[in-house]
C-alpha positions as a printed NumPy array, in Angstrom:
array([[ 15.442,  -2.987,  13.36 ],
       [ 14.566,  -2.974,   9.666],
       [ 10.864,  -2.731,  10.538],
       [ 11.481,   0.352,  12.665],
       [ 13.563,   1.999,   9.931],
       [ 10.919,   1.26 ,   7.304],
       [  8.197,   2.651,   9.543],
       [ 10.103,   5.837,  10.388],
       [ 11.077,   6.426,   6.758],
       [  7.471,   5.91 ,   5.686],
       [  6.344,   8.429,   8.294],
       [  8.88 ,  11.032,   7.147],
       [  8.132,  10.579,   3.435],
       [  4.387,  10.69 ,   4.059],
       [  4.774,  13.844,   6.137],
       [  6.607,  15.521,   3.265],
       [  3.892,  14.381,   0.866],
       [  1.059,  15.726,   3.009],
       [  2.886,  19.03 ,   3.503],
       [  3.439,  19.261,  -0.251],
       [ -0.276,  18.669,  -0.881],
       [ -1.141,  21.517,   1.473],
       [  1.357,  23.844,  -0.211],
       [  0.146,  22.932,  -3.699],
       [ -3.491,  23.528,  -2.723],
       [ -2.697,  26.959,  -1.307],
       [ -0.537,  28.049,  -4.262],
       [ -1.954,  30.482,  -6.823],
       [  0.008,  29.257,  -9.848],
       [ -2.056,  26.295, -10.968],
       [ -2.363,  27.843, -14.409],
       [ -0.194,  30.601, -15.833],
       [ -0.602,  32.74 , -18.919],
       [  1.177,  31.397, -21.969],
       [  3.687,  33.965, -23.277],
       [  4.862,  32.013, -26.312],
       [  3.304,  34.349, -28.908],
       [  3.601,  37.492, -26.793],
       [  6.755,  37.365, -24.658],
       [  6.623,  41.106, -23.908],
       [  3.477,  42.008, -22.041],
       [  2.532,  44.552, -19.421],
       [  0.199,  42.192, -17.595],
       [  0.821,  38.607, -16.521],
       [ -2.111,  36.528, -15.303],
       [ -2.134,  33.332, -13.279],
       [ -4.848,  31.412, -11.453],
       [ -5.172,  29.045,  -8.535],
       [ -7.894,  27.018,  -6.903],
       [ -9.085,  29.88 ,  -4.732],
       [ -8.263,  33.113,  -6.557],
       [ -6.899,  34.648,  -9.748],
       [ -4.04 ,  37.123,  -9.795],
       [ -2.703,  39.757, -12.159],
       [  0.892,  40.974, -12.019],
       [  1.846,  44.166, -13.804],
       [  5.206,  45.049, -15.26 ],
       [  5.758,  47.532, -12.448],
       [  5.751,  44.674,  -9.954],
       [  2.339,  45.362,  -8.488],
       [  0.261,  42.196,  -8.006],
       [ -3.482,  42.12 ,  -7.441],
       [ -5.359,  38.946,  -6.503],
       [ -9.087,  38.468,  -6.497],
       [-10.746,  35.45 ,  -4.849],
       [-13.559,  33.519,  -6.442],
       [-16.719,  34.864,  -4.88 ],
       [-18.925,  32.158,  -6.323],
       [-19.118,  28.406,  -6.056],
       [-21.97 ,  27.525,  -8.363],
       [-20.505,  29.619, -11.167],
       [-17.303,  27.554, -11.309],
       [-16.995,  24.519, -13.606],
       [-17.886,  21.148, -12.129],
       [-14.422,  19.701, -12.822],
       [-12.85 ,  22.67 , -11.058],
       [-14.936,  22.   ,  -7.959],
       [-14.046,  18.291,  -8.169],
       [-10.345,  19.206,  -8.101],
       [-10.926,  21.282,  -4.991],
       [-12.752,  18.428,  -3.293],
       [-10.052,  15.877,  -4.166],
       [ -7.278,  18.058,  -2.782],
       [ -9.199,  18.772,   0.432],
       [-10.006,  15.078,   0.941],
       [ -6.354,  14.2  ,   0.361],
       [ -5.188,  16.743,   2.94 ],
       [ -7.726,  15.594,   5.562],
       [ -6.828,  11.93 ,   5.105],
       [ -3.126,  12.762,   5.212],
       [ -3.462,  14.677,   8.5  ],
       [ -5.477,  11.865,  10.063],
       [ -2.914,   9.358,   8.839],
       [ -0.117,  11.364,  10.467],
       [ -1.943,  11.45 ,  13.793],
       [ -2.522,   7.706,  13.717],
       [  1.033,   7.017,  12.567],
       [  2.567,   8.976,  15.453],
       [  0.961,   6.662,  18.001],
       [  1.784,   3.598,  15.886],
       [  5.546,   4.188,  15.759],
       [  7.438,   1.287,  17.26 ],
       [  9.999,   3.574,  18.877],
       [  7.25 ,   5.302,  20.903],
       [  5.691,   3.446,  23.818],
       [  2.318,   4.584,  25.141],
       [  1.143,   2.578,  28.135],
       [  0.901,  -1.16 ,  27.555],
       [  0.047,  -1.016,  23.867],
       [  0.683,  -4.367,  22.227],
       [  2.471,  -4.899,  18.942],
       [ -0.703,  -6.187,  17.328],
       [ -2.441,  -2.865,  18.018],
       [  0.525,  -0.968,  16.619],
       [  0.439,  -3.159,  13.527],
       [ -3.238,  -2.374,  12.949],
       [ -2.645,   1.35 ,  13.404],
       [  0.339,   1.256,  11.047],
       [ -1.739,  -0.471,   8.373],
       [ -4.562,   2.045,   8.829],
       [ -2.231,   5.031,   8.471],
       [ -0.585,   3.458,   5.43 ],
       [ -3.948,   3.042,   3.698],
       [ -4.82 ,   6.653,   4.534],
       [ -1.563,   7.882,   3.013],
       [ -2.108,   5.833,  -0.136],
       [ -5.641,   7.205,  -0.602],
       [ -4.418,  10.758,   0.1  ],
       [ -1.668,  10.418,  -2.497],
       [ -4.094,   9.04 ,  -5.069],
       [ -6.503,  11.921,  -4.403],
       [ -3.741,  14.494,  -4.899],
       [ -2.435,  12.876,  -8.088],
       [ -5.959,  12.522,  -9.484],
       [ -6.888,  16.116,  -8.69 ],
       [ -3.755,  17.556, -10.27 ],
       [ -4.121,  15.317, -13.32 ],
       [ -7.745,  16.38 , -13.833],
       [ -6.767,  20.046, -13.665],
       [ -3.909,  19.446, -16.11 ],
       [ -6.322,  17.742, -18.505],
       [ -8.595,  20.78 , -18.312],
       [ -5.669,  23.057, -19.144],
       [ -4.627,  20.951, -22.129],
       [ -8.175,  20.892, -23.5  ],
       [ -8.663,  24.641, -23.08 ],
       [ -5.224,  25.362, -24.531],
       [ -5.895,  23.575, -27.812],
       [ -9.408,  25.001, -28.053],
       [ -8.02 ,  28.502, -27.554],
       [ -5.354,  27.845, -30.163],
       [ -7.943,  26.681, -32.678],
       [-10.112,  29.744, -32.039],
       [ -7.126,  32.057, -32.199],
       [ -6.152,  31.114, -35.735],
       [ -9.681,  30.72 , -37.051],
       [-10.567,  33.223, -39.785],
       [ -8.437,  35.76 , -41.589],
       [ -7.284,  37.66 , -38.531],
       [ -5.881,  36.421, -35.318],
       [ -8.07 ,  36.934, -32.308],
       [ -6.281,  38.067, -29.199],
       [ -7.078,  35.451, -26.551],
       [ -5.218,  34.425, -23.435],
       [ -4.015,  30.851, -23.217],
       [ -2.992,  29.168, -19.991],
       [ -0.398,  26.494, -19.428],
       [  0.883,  24.417, -16.519],
       [  1.8  ,  26.264, -13.358],
       [  4.335,  25.338, -10.715],
       [  1.6  ,  24.138,  -8.342],
       [  0.834,  21.188, -10.633],
       [  4.362,  19.824, -10.383],
       [  4.39 ,  20.326,  -6.62 ],
       [  1.107,  18.416,  -6.386],
       [  2.366,  15.53 ,  -8.501],
       [  5.524,  15.167,  -6.441],
       [  3.648,  15.488,  -3.153],
       [  1.087,  12.871,  -4.183],
       [  3.861,  10.49 ,  -5.202],
       [  5.632,  10.944,  -1.871],
       [  2.436,  10.274,   0.073],
       [  1.816,   7.167,  -2.025],
       [  5.34 ,   5.806,  -1.477],
       [  5.183,   6.56 ,   2.245],
       [  1.871,   4.722,   2.547],
       [  3.295,   1.659,   0.805],
       [  6.266,   1.661,   3.182],
       [  3.926,   1.836,   6.171],
       [  1.956,  -1.149,   4.863],
       [  5.194,  -3.098,   4.444],
       [  6.283,  -2.192,   7.971],
       [  2.982,  -3.534,   9.284],
       [  4.001,  -7.091,   8.387],
       [  7.054,  -6.881,  10.635],
       [  5.008,  -5.673,  13.606],
       [  2.578,  -8.589,  13.605],
       [  3.624, -10.978,  16.435],
       [  4.44 , -14.457,  15.254],
       [  2.04 , -17.063,  16.576],
       [  3.666, -19.983,  18.32 ],
       [  2.869, -23.178,  16.518],
       [  3.205, -26.543,  18.233],
       [  3.603, -29.542,  16.039],
       [  2.654, -33.029,  17.23 ],
       [  5.661, -35.268,  17.749],
       [  5.313, -39.04 ,  17.933],
       [  7.642, -41.043,  20.122],
       [  8.349, -44.749,  19.52 ],
       [  9.62 , -47.196,  22.102],
       [ 13.184, -48.323,  21.709],
       [ 12.322, -52.025,  21.932],
       [ 10.002, -54.084,  19.813],
       [  6.322, -53.67 ,  20.39 ],
       [  4.271, -56.496,  21.741],
       [  1.745, -57.661,  19.212],
       [ -1.458, -59.401,  20.143],
       [ -2.901, -61.847,  17.677],
       [ -6.223, -63.589,  17.678],
       [ -7.084, -67.085,  16.594],
       [ -4.799, -70.01 ,  17.081],
       [ -1.827, -67.784,  17.788],
       [ -0.653, -66.918,  21.237],
       [  0.906, -63.736,  22.473],
       [  4.211, -63.146,  20.752],
       [  6.875, -61.259,  22.608],
       [  9.581, -59.536,  20.687],
       [ 12.158, -60.152,  23.402],
       [ 12.369, -63.92 ,  22.959],
       [ 15.098, -65.372,  20.773],
       [ 14.119, -65.938,  17.2  ],
       [ 14.315, -69.433,  15.739],
       [ 14.856, -70.223,  12.153],
       [ 12.318, -72.593,  10.706],
       [ 12.082, -74.036,   7.329],
       [  9.22 , -73.401,   5.033],
       [  6.614, -76.062,   5.382],
       [  2.969, -76.764,   5.789],
       [  2.886, -75.035,   9.182],
       [  4.822, -72.012,   8.032],
       [  3.002, -68.736,   7.736],
       [  4.182, -65.347,   6.58 ],
       [  4.917, -62.833,   9.273],
       [  1.994, -60.532,   9.864],
       [  2.254, -56.821,  10.178],
       [  0.994, -55.074,  13.277],
       [ -1.051, -51.903,  13.266],
       [  1.991, -49.636,  13.719],
       [  3.695, -51.059,  10.626],
       [  6.241, -53.282,  12.389],
       [  6.663, -56.906,  11.397],
       [  5.911, -59.528,  14.066],
       [  7.395, -62.996,  13.753],
       [  5.832, -66.193,  15.122],
       [  7.398, -67.644,  18.242],
       [  8.472, -71.221,  18.832],
       [  5.24 , -71.998,  20.665],
       [  3.178, -71.47 ,  17.543],
       [  4.441, -74.692,  15.925],
       [  3.917, -77.148,  18.774]])
């Protein structure tokens, strides 16, 4: 029961993470104009991965997509690629995870096959979450670098140069949370995989010993000694010999015929 709950919870959390990655990628507010030095402005600018927008004080908003690919910075294109790879892996992981759920039976699928599919989907979710977190973090690093460079250029010289600075947008926080959810869901799926693996039956060798004494066969001057004959006490003497041990570890005592 715990395995099923862990698997279902991992599926739900991963679904939320993948959906969050898709929403964050489509959002336009990856970077927003910093209004710290100029809180009253007639134009507010914000940018996303696919277009840049301008919102006027009247409420009119105009967005313009990026018509070029080669003209964009290499890190910007890397962020796009990471987010797209994360979304594709997340969708594939969801499709695999649906068929791997223990509460869903499709034909005569064995538990070992479900365990393999659960592990595969969990790895896909983990990679998708890492891609989303990495992409958002790279974009945030670009914003921080450009922000401090713009600040240094703004206050360089005798007069302040009017230059727009951009800070974190809401899409970055959505991407971080979504990547974390996908990562946690993938870990839960990997943990649920261990409970789906069928336990192999192991047979251990058991040795059985006879209830009576074993018959020991001795070579040389000794005859066959049976353990069922009454034991006789003899004194130590020239003909006395220590009792020998048999191959199974039991002690065999000489019989009365050995001293004739």
